[in-house]
């Protein structure tokens, strides 16, 4: 190791990076156990300390004491749009364009259904193809398949192997392209603006799943002229386990946004209780039924932390963390069969780093056993997520040191049986 | 007032009924403020004291400390079916037939979609009619309309004015009849067994919405041979505001239960992450995406209280409470223009009592102002719900006394503007 390496790549250097990190104080907003190196915020974000007090307020005061009055008094009924407005700036959306509601799967269904309907209503009945990636998160594909099969009107889901195949796959029969902005397995980051333009040039709608990018990097849905977006609040937005998801419909599409999950929360006068469905104006058309208020309210605890920083600053730290992790792994574990899956190029990388290892499952189990928490995804992929709000540079060092020790000293189970991991 | 009346209908007599009520101790399980008379448990059930500790455990320990491990370690992934098994005995269902998940609206969609699909698959393509009541809870109608309009294959929602019109409306074109077992506005209780048999005799499926009956009266879905059921956990089951709903699919239909909301939680191997959707066996086919764990987990606090009693005992008390309320209102408020909407006959009455009054909105506001909480529904209906787990006989007396005083002394606003009430 030469002197430059010693300077740049030492535990002391990482501690120094943390000392000078302007975002470092934000870690105090989260409950993180001593000794835990949590690199799985891309799957379930850590707990904001304020979440517990938020839940206690909702349960004890709003539910326990004010009971039914809280629908108005505590603003429960408005919560999906109020939280949506808080979330909007993080994804380059405007107020009145986002609601936090239901699950990502359900919101995908709404957006896909509405997009197909809009193609039909503008006279483009021949547009029957939905394109997505074979490596997209499975539920995205399943929901599209569910609609296509169920309608039984010739709709088809066409799977491409990578975005390079997209231009050749586009034609006048495309209804919709749906992609996850950052791939859950590889960490590959799509060029939102370029892809959206390609799709729209052929008359297709572009739906982005922001599950692995909202809260992790700067997003500008309007600059990209995207058509629809959905996403998750329990990963980089730290909303709590299974917290309700979000859906974005830009103002230009809202009056045409019709989909079959038309529950009473989307009614123009929900309390008039009429048998005829008259959709409301605006983004609340994307609502359906009554929302799980405690889980929903806690989303605010996660979102409010973002008001203390900004997405460019978070992105800068995120890239510094992932750069450092890649460099340290390649330097300190170089004699082991690790293959980097995540792109090195900044503009193609989200906030996670994935490496394959032939015994990836066993190695990850060994890391977890020593409190270095990443996760495993078939096939052979070890995922490490770096949430810039609370991950320290020294965590990166310590994680790589743990990995090095496990690999150098064969401290993992070979050919471990791969069972369900979440 | 003669002596018999004095004996039977006095505050002292009500206090005596409470003293000898075997269910009275169950009230201690709930947080209910002193001086509050809560007759709106049919809209939002009161808070079980255990709910707060449950949420704190999930937030602080399972999320905060164990983080991602809790999907397996704390059983988060199994929660919909574990809670479903706890709920099953309350509705006459078997283990493995119920999941607690999503909203009632979303679950209605799943059941309606699956029923239509099943008719087609058994070669009954001509069955295009979905029958429901004009006075059903609006979201039930909206969801059926959403499916019918969106499929655009000749499906129609036919609204009947009352169940008396059902026999004449049944024919070989009926796909599905969907009714709410207890009407949210009138408190009318359908004869589940009789109606189900009528519908099935004509080859239709029968879907019951149990929102206003689960936890309020003894239910036996199997004895009635019902086809599908959905319901709500935040009313008589006291699961918390907007807590996830439930869906029941009997074993005989589960392998044919296909619907387009096919998210990854319904996959046979959800963590294999394959692009092809292979549905799991059993009731988890009715799942879709990731669930809001904190709101979901709290449902257990409500359900576990039922293990200390049984539905026939609760039903007996419920009828005693509603009988008493009707008798006292008619006796003590007899000179006022109150009209009983709810049936007097026990087998046609749920656990609520509704009266109309020309100034129903203003009268209800006056009651609420003195901490007697019922609610108002258009047109002119004052609703009073009686949850037998925590409502006392003396609450009935005091509520009627409040109503009498407000009416006798004109202590309410006439022609009050009726705005949104939940």
Tab-separated table of N, CA and C in Angstrom, chain A residues 31 33 36 38 40 43-48 51-52 55-56 59-60 63-65 67-69 71-72 76 103 105-106 109 113 117 137-139 141-143 145-146 150-153 184 234 238-242 260-264 267 271 273-277 288-295 298 373 377 420-422, chain B residues 31 33 36 38 40 43-48 51-52 55-56 59-60 63-65 67-69 71-72 76 103 105-106 109 113 117 138-139 141-143 145-147 150-153 184 234 238 240-242 260-264 267 271 273-277 288-295 298 373 377 420-422:
chain	number	residue	atom	x	y	z
A	31	UNK	N	-32.955	6.083	15.227
A	31	UNK	CA	-32.574	5.081	16.224
A	31	UNK	C	-31.690	4.053	15.520
A	33	UNK	N	-28.789	1.163	16.676
A	33	UNK	CA	-28.123	0.517	17.800
A	33	UNK	C	-26.596	0.663	17.695
A	36	UNK	N	-24.163	-1.525	15.253
A	36	UNK	CA	-24.885	-1.960	14.042
A	36	UNK	C	-24.375	-1.190	12.829
A	38	UNK	N	-25.756	-0.645	9.345
A	38	UNK	CA	-27.004	-0.944	8.647
A	38	UNK	C	-26.907	-0.502	7.198
A	40	UNK	N	-28.961	-1.673	4.741
A	40	UNK	CA	-30.162	-2.239	4.120
A	40	UNK	C	-31.306	-1.236	4.095
A	43	UNK	N	-33.939	-1.435	1.539
A	43	UNK	CA	-35.036	-2.398	1.672
A	43	UNK	C	-36.024	-1.898	2.730
A	44	UNK	N	-35.517	-1.601	3.939
A	44	UNK	CA	-36.342	-1.000	4.995
A	44	UNK	C	-35.517	0.077	5.662
A	45	UNK	N	-35.910	1.309	5.515
A	45	UNK	CA	-35.190	2.425	6.119
A	45	UNK	C	-35.216	2.355	7.637
A	46	UNK	N	-34.210	2.968	8.260
A	46	UNK	CA	-34.123	2.983	9.721
A	46	UNK	C	-35.231	3.843	10.322
A	47	UNK	N	-35.395	3.701	11.624
A	47	UNK	CA	-36.508	4.352	12.315
A	47	UNK	C	-36.154	5.768	12.765
A	48	UNK	N	-36.847	6.781	12.236
A	48	UNK	CA	-36.662	8.128	12.782
A	48	UNK	C	-37.156	8.139	14.239
A	51	UNK	N	-40.722	8.956	14.928
A	51	UNK	CA	-41.825	8.086	14.502
A	51	UNK	C	-42.611	7.552	15.692
A	52	UNK	N	-41.904	7.228	16.762
A	52	UNK	CA	-42.597	6.660	17.916
A	52	UNK	C	-43.546	7.687	18.534
A	55	UNK	N	-46.602	8.074	16.366
A	55	UNK	CA	-47.571	6.985	16.529
A	55	UNK	C	-48.310	7.112	17.860
A	56	UNK	N	-47.587	7.438	18.901
A	56	UNK	CA	-48.228	7.586	20.218
A	56	UNK	C	-49.283	8.688	20.198
A	59	UNK	N	-52.293	7.360	18.194
A	59	UNK	CA	-53.023	6.280	18.865
A	59	UNK	C	-53.690	6.802	20.140
A	60	UNK	N	-52.895	7.407	21.005
A	60	UNK	CA	-53.386	7.786	22.335
A	60	UNK	C	-54.339	8.987	22.270
A	63	UNK	N	-56.842	8.813	18.171
A	63	UNK	CA	-57.774	7.686	18.203
A	63	UNK	C	-58.387	7.540	19.610
A	64	UNK	N	-57.533	7.371	20.616
A	64	UNK	CA	-58.018	7.042	21.960
A	64	UNK	C	-58.952	8.093	22.531
A	65	UNK	N	-58.595	9.365	22.386
A	65	UNK	CA	-59.389	10.423	23.034
A	65	UNK	C	-60.391	11.075	22.091
A	67	UNK	N	-61.261	10.076	19.040
A	67	UNK	CA	-62.023	9.061	18.306
A	67	UNK	C	-62.486	9.581	16.944
A	68	UNK	N	-63.749	9.409	16.648
A	68	UNK	CA	-64.262	9.690	15.308
A	68	UNK	C	-64.015	11.133	14.857
A	69	UNK	N	-63.914	12.060	15.832
A	69	UNK	CA	-63.713	13.468	15.464
A	69	UNK	C	-62.402	13.685	14.718
A	71	UNK	N	-61.134	12.362	12.199
A	71	UNK	CA	-61.152	12.376	10.734
A	71	UNK	C	-61.067	13.804	10.219
A	72	UNK	N	-61.737	14.731	10.912
A	72	UNK	CA	-61.617	16.136	10.535
A	72	UNK	C	-60.597	16.873	11.400
A	76	UNK	N	-57.121	13.463	9.413
A	76	UNK	CA	-56.854	12.123	8.883
A	76	UNK	C	-57.266	11.997	7.419
A	103	UNK	N	-50.529	0.449	-1.499
A	103	UNK	CA	-49.197	-0.121	-1.679
A	103	UNK	C	-48.668	0.248	-3.064
A	105	UNK	N	-47.742	-1.781	-5.325
A	105	UNK	CA	-48.395	-2.665	-6.302
A	105	UNK	C	-49.751	-2.099	-6.723
A	106	UNK	N	-50.554	-1.702	-5.752
A	106	UNK	CA	-51.884	-1.152	-6.056
A	106	UNK	C	-51.753	0.137	-6.867
A	109	UNK	N	-51.021	-0.580	-10.408
A	109	UNK	CA	-52.244	-0.991	-11.097
A	109	UNK	C	-53.036	0.229	-11.556
A	113	UNK	N	-53.571	0.991	-15.463
A	113	UNK	CA	-54.957	0.987	-15.944
A	113	UNK	C	-55.325	2.337	-16.554
A	117	UNK	N	-56.314	3.179	-20.510
A	117	UNK	CA	-57.584	3.855	-20.781
A	117	UNK	C	-57.366	5.150	-21.566
A	137	UNK	N	-38.458	-5.147	-10.677
A	137	UNK	CA	-38.961	-5.797	-9.462
A	137	UNK	C	-40.201	-6.606	-9.843
A	138	UNK	N	-40.259	-7.877	-9.417
A	138	UNK	CA	-41.304	-8.775	-9.924
A	138	UNK	C	-42.724	-8.231	-9.830
A	139	UNK	N	-43.066	-7.558	-8.738
A	139	UNK	CA	-44.459	-7.135	-8.587
A	139	UNK	C	-44.866	-6.175	-9.706
A	141	UNK	N	-43.950	-6.363	-12.816
A	141	UNK	CA	-44.289	-7.208	-13.963
A	141	UNK	C	-45.616	-7.928	-13.697
A	142	UNK	N	-45.769	-8.453	-12.478
A	142	UNK	CA	-46.995	-9.201	-12.156
A	142	UNK	C	-48.250	-8.328	-12.303
A	143	UNK	N	-48.148	-7.077	-11.862
A	143	UNK	CA	-49.330	-6.208	-11.931
A	143	UNK	C	-49.682	-5.911	-13.391
A	145	UNK	N	-48.933	-7.836	-15.982
A	145	UNK	CA	-49.474	-9.092	-16.508
A	145	UNK	C	-50.916	-9.300	-16.045
A	146	UNK	N	-51.176	-8.976	-14.791
A	146	UNK	CA	-52.520	-9.160	-14.232
A	146	UNK	C	-53.557	-8.373	-15.017
A	150	UNK	N	-56.242	-10.115	-17.637
A	150	UNK	CA	-57.603	-9.979	-17.133
A	150	UNK	C	-58.493	-9.252	-18.131
A	151	UNK	N	-57.908	-8.217	-18.783
A	151	UNK	CA	-58.695	-7.502	-19.785
A	151	UNK	C	-58.989	-8.402	-20.974
A	152	UNK	N	-58.001	-9.263	-21.312
A	152	UNK	CA	-58.200	-10.230	-22.396
A	152	UNK	C	-58.661	-9.549	-23.690
A	153	UNK	N	-57.955	-8.463	-24.014
A	153	UNK	CA	-58.299	-7.706	-25.225
A	153	UNK	C	-57.069	-7.521	-26.087
A	184	UNK	N	-33.608	-2.743	-8.429
A	184	UNK	CA	-33.483	-3.199	-7.044
A	184	UNK	C	-32.315	-4.161	-6.861
A	234	UNK	N	-40.977	3.411	2.463
A	234	UNK	CA	-40.328	2.726	3.594
A	234	UNK	C	-38.875	2.359	3.323
A	238	UNK	N	-37.821	6.308	4.832
A	238	UNK	CA	-37.861	5.936	6.253
A	238	UNK	C	-39.246	6.095	6.897
A	239	UNK	N	-40.270	5.686	6.175
A	239	UNK	CA	-41.640	5.857	6.657
A	239	UNK	C	-42.138	4.755	7.573
A	240	UNK	N	-41.401	3.673	7.686
A	240	UNK	CA	-41.853	2.579	8.553
A	240	UNK	C	-42.209	1.349	7.737
A	241	UNK	N	-42.179	0.168	8.378
A	241	UNK	CA	-42.373	-1.091	7.647
A	241	UNK	C	-43.702	-1.123	6.889
A	242	UNK	N	-43.612	-1.305	5.590
A	242	UNK	CA	-44.813	-1.397	4.762
A	242	UNK	C	-45.640	-0.131	4.714
A	260	UNK	N	-60.173	1.578	-12.532
A	260	UNK	CA	-61.324	0.897	-11.931
A	260	UNK	C	-61.351	0.855	-10.406
A	261	UNK	N	-60.237	1.136	-9.736
A	261	UNK	CA	-60.244	1.108	-8.263
A	261	UNK	C	-60.831	2.423	-7.750
A	262	UNK	N	-62.077	2.684	-8.127
A	262	UNK	CA	-62.702	3.969	-7.839
A	262	UNK	C	-63.500	3.916	-6.541
A	263	UNK	N	-62.778	3.996	-5.445
A	263	UNK	CA	-63.420	3.954	-4.130
A	263	UNK	C	-63.916	5.312	-3.681
A	264	UNK	N	-64.549	5.308	-2.527
A	264	UNK	CA	-65.245	6.522	-2.082
A	264	UNK	C	-64.309	7.671	-1.741
A	267	UNK	N	-64.165	10.238	-4.550
A	267	UNK	CA	-65.428	10.843	-4.960
A	267	UNK	C	-65.387	12.353	-4.754
A	271	UNK	N	-68.957	12.343	1.247
A	271	UNK	CA	-69.921	12.194	2.335
A	271	UNK	C	-71.360	12.437	1.905
A	273	UNK	N	-72.630	10.384	-0.107
A	273	UNK	CA	-73.043	8.979	-0.102
A	273	UNK	C	-74.050	8.672	-1.208
A	274	UNK	N	-73.765	9.182	-2.397
A	274	UNK	CA	-74.643	8.888	-3.526
A	274	UNK	C	-74.198	7.598	-4.206
A	275	UNK	N	-75.144	6.881	-4.831
A	275	UNK	CA	-74.747	5.634	-5.498
A	275	UNK	C	-73.958	5.853	-6.787
A	276	UNK	N	-73.969	7.065	-7.330
A	276	UNK	CA	-73.223	7.332	-8.563
A	276	UNK	C	-71.821	7.824	-8.225
A	277	UNK	N	-70.845	7.283	-8.909
A	277	UNK	CA	-69.467	7.717	-8.686
A	277	UNK	C	-69.156	8.932	-9.549
A	288	UNK	N	-58.467	5.472	-3.195
A	288	UNK	CA	-59.506	4.449	-3.328
A	288	UNK	C	-60.286	4.371	-2.014
A	289	UNK	N	-59.856	3.529	-1.072
A	289	UNK	CA	-60.603	3.360	0.178
A	289	UNK	C	-59.886	3.969	1.376
A	290	UNK	N	-60.429	3.685	2.553
A	290	UNK	CA	-59.917	4.221	3.808
A	290	UNK	C	-58.477	3.759	4.063
A	291	UNK	N	-57.653	4.675	4.513
A	291	UNK	CA	-56.220	4.406	4.668
A	291	UNK	C	-55.836	4.032	6.101
A	292	UNK	N	-54.772	3.235	6.254
A	292	UNK	CA	-54.285	2.840	7.590
A	292	UNK	C	-53.572	4.005	8.264
A	293	UNK	N	-54.315	4.713	9.100
A	293	UNK	CA	-53.880	6.035	9.552
A	293	UNK	C	-52.592	6.013	10.361
A	294	UNK	N	-52.396	5.045	11.221
A	294	UNK	CA	-51.189	5.072	12.058
A	294	UNK	C	-49.952	4.895	11.186
A	295	UNK	N	-49.966	3.891	10.321
A	295	UNK	CA	-48.826	3.693	9.411
A	295	UNK	C	-48.644	4.893	8.489
A	298	UNK	N	-47.092	8.089	10.291
A	298	UNK	CA	-45.666	7.990	10.607
A	298	UNK	C	-44.771	8.363	9.426
A	373	UNK	N	-25.392	-5.388	8.234
A	373	UNK	CA	-26.650	-5.814	7.618
A	373	UNK	C	-26.754	-5.317	6.184
A	377	UNK	N	-29.830	-11.244	-2.864
A	377	UNK	CA	-30.852	-11.441	-3.883
A	377	UNK	C	-30.340	-12.445	-4.903
A	420	UNK	N	-35.859	-18.168	2.136
A	420	UNK	CA	-36.509	-16.868	1.966
A	420	UNK	C	-35.762	-15.766	2.703
A	421	UNK	N	-35.345	-14.765	1.971
A	421	UNK	CA	-34.821	-13.548	2.590
A	421	UNK	C	-35.593	-12.369	2.038
A	422	UNK	N	-35.859	-11.436	2.871
A	422	UNK	CA	-36.724	-10.335	2.463
A	422	UNK	C	-35.910	-9.130	2.045
B	31	UNK	N	-59.676	2.264	26.203
B	31	UNK	CA	-59.505	3.624	26.681
B	31	UNK	C	-60.779	4.396	26.347
B	33	UNK	N	-62.726	7.920	27.701
B	33	UNK	CA	-62.641	9.078	28.588
B	33	UNK	C	-63.843	9.133	29.531
B	36	UNK	N	-67.588	10.471	28.536
B	36	UNK	CA	-67.848	10.248	27.110
B	36	UNK	C	-68.870	9.126	26.940
B	38	UNK	N	-69.900	6.978	24.001
B	38	UNK	CA	-69.433	6.748	22.641
B	38	UNK	C	-70.339	5.767	21.915
B	40	UNK	N	-70.480	5.468	18.518
B	40	UNK	CA	-70.040	5.528	17.132
B	40	UNK	C	-69.023	4.434	16.820
B	43	UNK	N	-68.639	3.145	13.408
B	43	UNK	CA	-67.868	3.893	12.419
B	43	UNK	C	-66.374	3.726	12.705
B	44	UNK	N	-65.971	4.044	13.937
B	44	UNK	CA	-64.585	3.817	14.371
B	44	UNK	C	-64.639	3.261	15.786
B	45	UNK	N	-64.236	2.024	15.958
B	45	UNK	CA	-64.230	1.388	17.272
B	45	UNK	C	-63.281	2.082	18.230
B	46	UNK	N	-63.561	1.964	19.518
B	46	UNK	CA	-62.719	2.566	20.550
B	46	UNK	C	-61.362	1.871	20.604
B	47	UNK	N	-60.451	2.503	21.318
B	47	UNK	CA	-59.062	2.029	21.353
B	47	UNK	C	-58.826	1.010	22.464
B	48	UNK	N	-58.458	-0.227	22.090
B	48	UNK	CA	-58.046	-1.169	23.128
B	48	UNK	C	-56.755	-0.656	23.779
B	51	UNK	N	-53.471	-1.653	22.382
B	51	UNK	CA	-53.036	-1.232	21.049
B	51	UNK	C	-51.771	-0.381	21.110
B	52	UNK	N	-51.687	0.474	22.123
B	52	UNK	CA	-50.525	1.354	22.223
B	52	UNK	C	-49.252	0.543	22.457
B	55	UNK	N	-48.204	-1.189	19.291
B	55	UNK	CA	-47.527	-0.299	18.330
B	55	UNK	C	-46.120	0.028	18.809
B	56	UNK	N	-45.972	0.281	20.089
B	56	UNK	CA	-44.636	0.604	20.620
B	56	UNK	C	-43.668	-0.553	20.409
B	59	UNK	N	-42.818	-0.668	16.651
B	59	UNK	CA	-42.006	0.464	16.196
B	59	UNK	C	-40.615	0.422	16.835
B	60	UNK	N	-40.595	0.364	18.150
B	60	UNK	CA	-39.330	0.503	18.884
B	60	UNK	C	-38.450	-0.746	18.752
B	63	UNK	N	-39.123	-2.694	14.410
B	63	UNK	CA	-38.555	-1.810	13.385
B	63	UNK	C	-37.242	-1.202	13.875
B	64	UNK	N	-37.302	-0.492	15.001
B	64	UNK	CA	-36.152	0.288	15.457
B	64	UNK	C	-34.911	-0.555	15.691
B	65	UNK	N	-35.082	-1.711	16.348
B	65	UNK	CA	-33.901	-2.499	16.724
B	65	UNK	C	-33.607	-3.635	15.749
B	67	UNK	N	-34.991	-4.138	12.780
B	67	UNK	CA	-35.039	-3.665	11.390
B	67	UNK	C	-35.445	-4.775	10.417
B	68	UNK	N	-34.700	-4.940	9.347
B	68	UNK	CA	-35.086	-5.836	8.256
B	68	UNK	C	-35.322	-7.274	8.719
B	69	UNK	N	-34.648	-7.686	9.805
B	69	UNK	CA	-34.811	-9.064	10.284
B	69	UNK	C	-36.238	-9.366	10.694
B	71	UNK	N	-38.983	-9.035	9.268
B	71	UNK	CA	-39.884	-9.666	8.297
B	71	UNK	C	-40.049	-11.146	8.609
B	72	UNK	N	-38.955	-11.783	9.037
B	72	UNK	CA	-39.072	-13.186	9.441
B	72	UNK	C	-39.202	-13.313	10.958
B	76	UNK	N	-43.636	-10.550	10.400
B	76	UNK	CA	-44.382	-9.531	9.648
B	76	UNK	C	-44.999	-10.104	8.375
B	103	UNK	N	-57.546	-2.433	1.855
B	103	UNK	CA	-58.777	-1.788	2.325
B	103	UNK	C	-59.988	-2.607	1.896
B	105	UNK	N	-62.415	-1.596	0.124
B	105	UNK	CA	-62.657	-1.310	-1.298
B	105	UNK	C	-61.791	-2.206	-2.187
B	106	UNK	N	-60.518	-2.288	-1.869
B	106	UNK	CA	-59.589	-3.105	-2.674
B	106	UNK	C	-60.005	-4.579	-2.591
B	109	UNK	N	-62.889	-5.301	-4.780
B	109	UNK	CA	-62.441	-5.411	-6.174
B	109	UNK	C	-61.932	-6.819	-6.462
B	113	UNK	N	-63.839	-9.207	-9.066
B	113	UNK	CA	-63.074	-9.606	-10.253
B	113	UNK	C	-62.951	-11.129	-10.323
B	117	UNK	N	-64.559	-13.697	-13.206
B	117	UNK	CA	-63.641	-14.601	-13.888
B	117	UNK	C	-64.090	-16.066	-13.731
B	138	UNK	N	-71.656	3.330	-0.467
B	138	UNK	CA	-71.314	3.754	-1.824
B	138	UNK	C	-70.091	3.067	-2.421
B	139	UNK	N	-69.025	2.892	-1.622
B	139	UNK	CA	-67.804	2.354	-2.225
B	139	UNK	C	-68.038	0.973	-2.819
B	141	UNK	N	-70.700	-0.030	-4.372
B	141	UNK	CA	-71.282	0.202	-5.701
B	141	UNK	C	-70.231	0.755	-6.655
B	142	UNK	N	-69.429	1.711	-6.155
B	142	UNK	CA	-68.410	2.318	-7.021
B	142	UNK	C	-67.420	1.269	-7.536
B	143	UNK	N	-67.018	0.364	-6.657
B	143	UNK	CA	-66.025	-0.637	-7.084
B	143	UNK	C	-66.628	-1.564	-8.141
B	145	UNK	N	-69.100	-0.813	-10.182
B	145	UNK	CA	-69.217	0.010	-11.395
B	145	UNK	C	-67.866	0.161	-12.087
B	146	UNK	N	-66.833	0.356	-11.290
B	146	UNK	CA	-65.491	0.539	-11.846
B	146	UNK	C	-65.089	-0.663	-12.690
B	147	UNK	N	-65.330	-1.835	-12.158
B	147	UNK	CA	-64.992	-3.058	-12.895
B	147	UNK	C	-65.848	-3.173	-14.151
B	150	UNK	N	-65.030	-0.552	-16.824
B	150	UNK	CA	-63.671	-0.603	-17.318
B	150	UNK	C	-63.438	-1.842	-18.181
B	151	UNK	N	-64.082	-2.960	-17.792
B	151	UNK	CA	-63.972	-4.163	-18.629
B	151	UNK	C	-64.628	-3.936	-19.979
B	152	UNK	N	-65.754	-3.169	-19.954
B	152	UNK	CA	-66.416	-2.787	-21.199
B	152	UNK	C	-66.761	-4.011	-22.054
B	153	UNK	N	-67.336	-5.010	-21.403
B	153	UNK	CA	-67.713	-6.244	-22.101
B	153	UNK	C	-69.169	-6.568	-21.825
B	184	UNK	N	-75.313	0.186	6.470
B	184	UNK	CA	-74.615	1.205	7.280
B	184	UNK	C	-75.542	2.326	7.726
B	234	UNK	N	-61.925	-1.936	11.657
B	234	UNK	CA	-61.825	-0.745	12.518
B	234	UNK	C	-63.159	-0.293	13.084
B	238	UNK	N	-62.418	-3.045	16.400
B	238	UNK	CA	-61.557	-2.126	17.149
B	238	UNK	C	-60.077	-2.223	16.792
B	240	UNK	N	-58.300	-0.061	14.956
B	240	UNK	CA	-57.588	1.215	14.782
B	240	UNK	C	-58.016	1.925	13.517
B	241	UNK	N	-57.816	3.259	13.474
B	241	UNK	CA	-58.326	4.043	12.344
B	241	UNK	C	-57.792	3.550	10.999
B	242	UNK	N	-58.700	3.181	10.120
B	242	UNK	CA	-58.310	2.733	8.788
B	242	UNK	C	-57.515	1.445	8.768
B	260	UNK	N	-56.866	-9.557	-10.953
B	260	UNK	CA	-55.716	-8.881	-11.575
B	260	UNK	C	-54.754	-8.215	-10.604
B	261	UNK	N	-55.136	-8.010	-9.340
B	261	UNK	CA	-54.210	-7.373	-8.389
B	261	UNK	C	-53.230	-8.426	-7.868
B	262	UNK	N	-52.479	-9.008	-8.781
B	262	UNK	CA	-51.610	-10.127	-8.443
B	262	UNK	C	-50.204	-9.643	-8.109
B	263	UNK	N	-50.055	-9.177	-6.894
B	263	UNK	CA	-48.761	-8.669	-6.445
B	263	UNK	C	-47.878	-9.777	-5.894
B	264	UNK	N	-46.693	-9.392	-5.512
B	264	UNK	CA	-45.684	-10.407	-5.158
B	264	UNK	C	-46.006	-11.155	-3.875
B	267	UNK	N	-47.466	-14.589	-4.569
B	267	UNK	CA	-46.657	-15.509	-5.378
B	267	UNK	C	-46.323	-16.772	-4.580
B	271	UNK	N	-39.857	-14.810	-2.847
B	271	UNK	CA	-38.465	-14.361	-2.800
B	271	UNK	C	-37.590	-14.986	-3.877
B	273	UNK	N	-38.198	-14.203	-6.846
B	273	UNK	CA	-38.091	-13.007	-7.697
B	273	UNK	C	-38.067	-13.355	-9.187
B	274	UNK	N	-38.927	-14.248	-9.584
B	274	UNK	CA	-39.009	-14.604	-10.998
B	274	UNK	C	-39.977	-13.660	-11.711
B	275	UNK	N	-39.756	-13.428	-13.010
B	275	UNK	CA	-40.673	-12.527	-13.723
B	275	UNK	C	-42.046	-13.138	-13.989
B	276	UNK	N	-42.195	-14.459	-13.844
B	276	UNK	CA	-43.494	-15.097	-14.088
B	276	UNK	C	-44.270	-15.171	-12.777
B	277	UNK	N	-45.535	-14.813	-12.843
B	277	UNK	CA	-46.386	-14.889	-11.652
B	277	UNK	C	-46.973	-16.290	-11.519
B	288	UNK	N	-51.747	-8.865	-2.108
B	288	UNK	CA	-51.196	-8.165	-3.266
B	288	UNK	C	-49.789	-7.678	-2.916
B	289	UNK	N	-49.649	-6.468	-2.379
B	289	UNK	CA	-48.324	-5.915	-2.098
B	289	UNK	C	-48.028	-5.848	-0.606
B	290	UNK	N	-46.935	-5.175	-0.289
B	290	UNK	CA	-46.446	-5.048	1.087
B	290	UNK	C	-47.463	-4.310	1.961
B	291	UNK	N	-47.666	-4.822	3.161
B	291	UNK	CA	-48.714	-4.290	4.035
B	291	UNK	C	-48.180	-3.299	5.069
B	292	UNK	N	-49.019	-2.363	5.508
B	292	UNK	CA	-48.619	-1.371	6.517
B	292	UNK	C	-48.553	-2.026	7.895
B	293	UNK	N	-47.355	-2.434	8.281
B	293	UNK	CA	-47.192	-3.354	9.406
B	293	UNK	C	-47.685	-2.789	10.739
B	294	UNK	N	-47.449	-1.527	11.011
B	294	UNK	CA	-47.847	-1.016	12.331
B	294	UNK	C	-49.368	-1.027	12.448
B	295	UNK	N	-50.055	-0.489	11.454
B	295	UNK	CA	-51.524	-0.512	11.489
B	295	UNK	C	-52.042	-1.945	11.485
B	298	UNK	N	-51.629	-3.829	14.972
B	298	UNK	CA	-52.546	-3.374	16.029
B	298	UNK	C	-53.904	-4.057	15.958
B	373	UNK	N	-71.610	10.825	21.514
B	373	UNK	CA	-71.096	10.753	20.137
B	373	UNK	C	-71.832	9.685	19.332
B	377	UNK	N	-76.027	10.725	8.949
B	377	UNK	CA	-75.916	10.318	7.548
B	377	UNK	C	-77.107	10.867	6.778
B	420	UNK	N	-69.368	18.035	5.674
B	420	UNK	CA	-68.774	16.698	5.710
B	420	UNK	C	-68.710	16.139	7.125
B	421	UNK	N	-69.346	15.023	7.320
B	421	UNK	CA	-69.175	14.283	8.563
B	421	UNK	C	-68.737	12.885	8.189
B	422	UNK	N	-67.856	12.365	8.950
B	422	UNK	CA	-67.278	11.070	8.586
B	422	UNK	C	-67.987	9.943	9.325
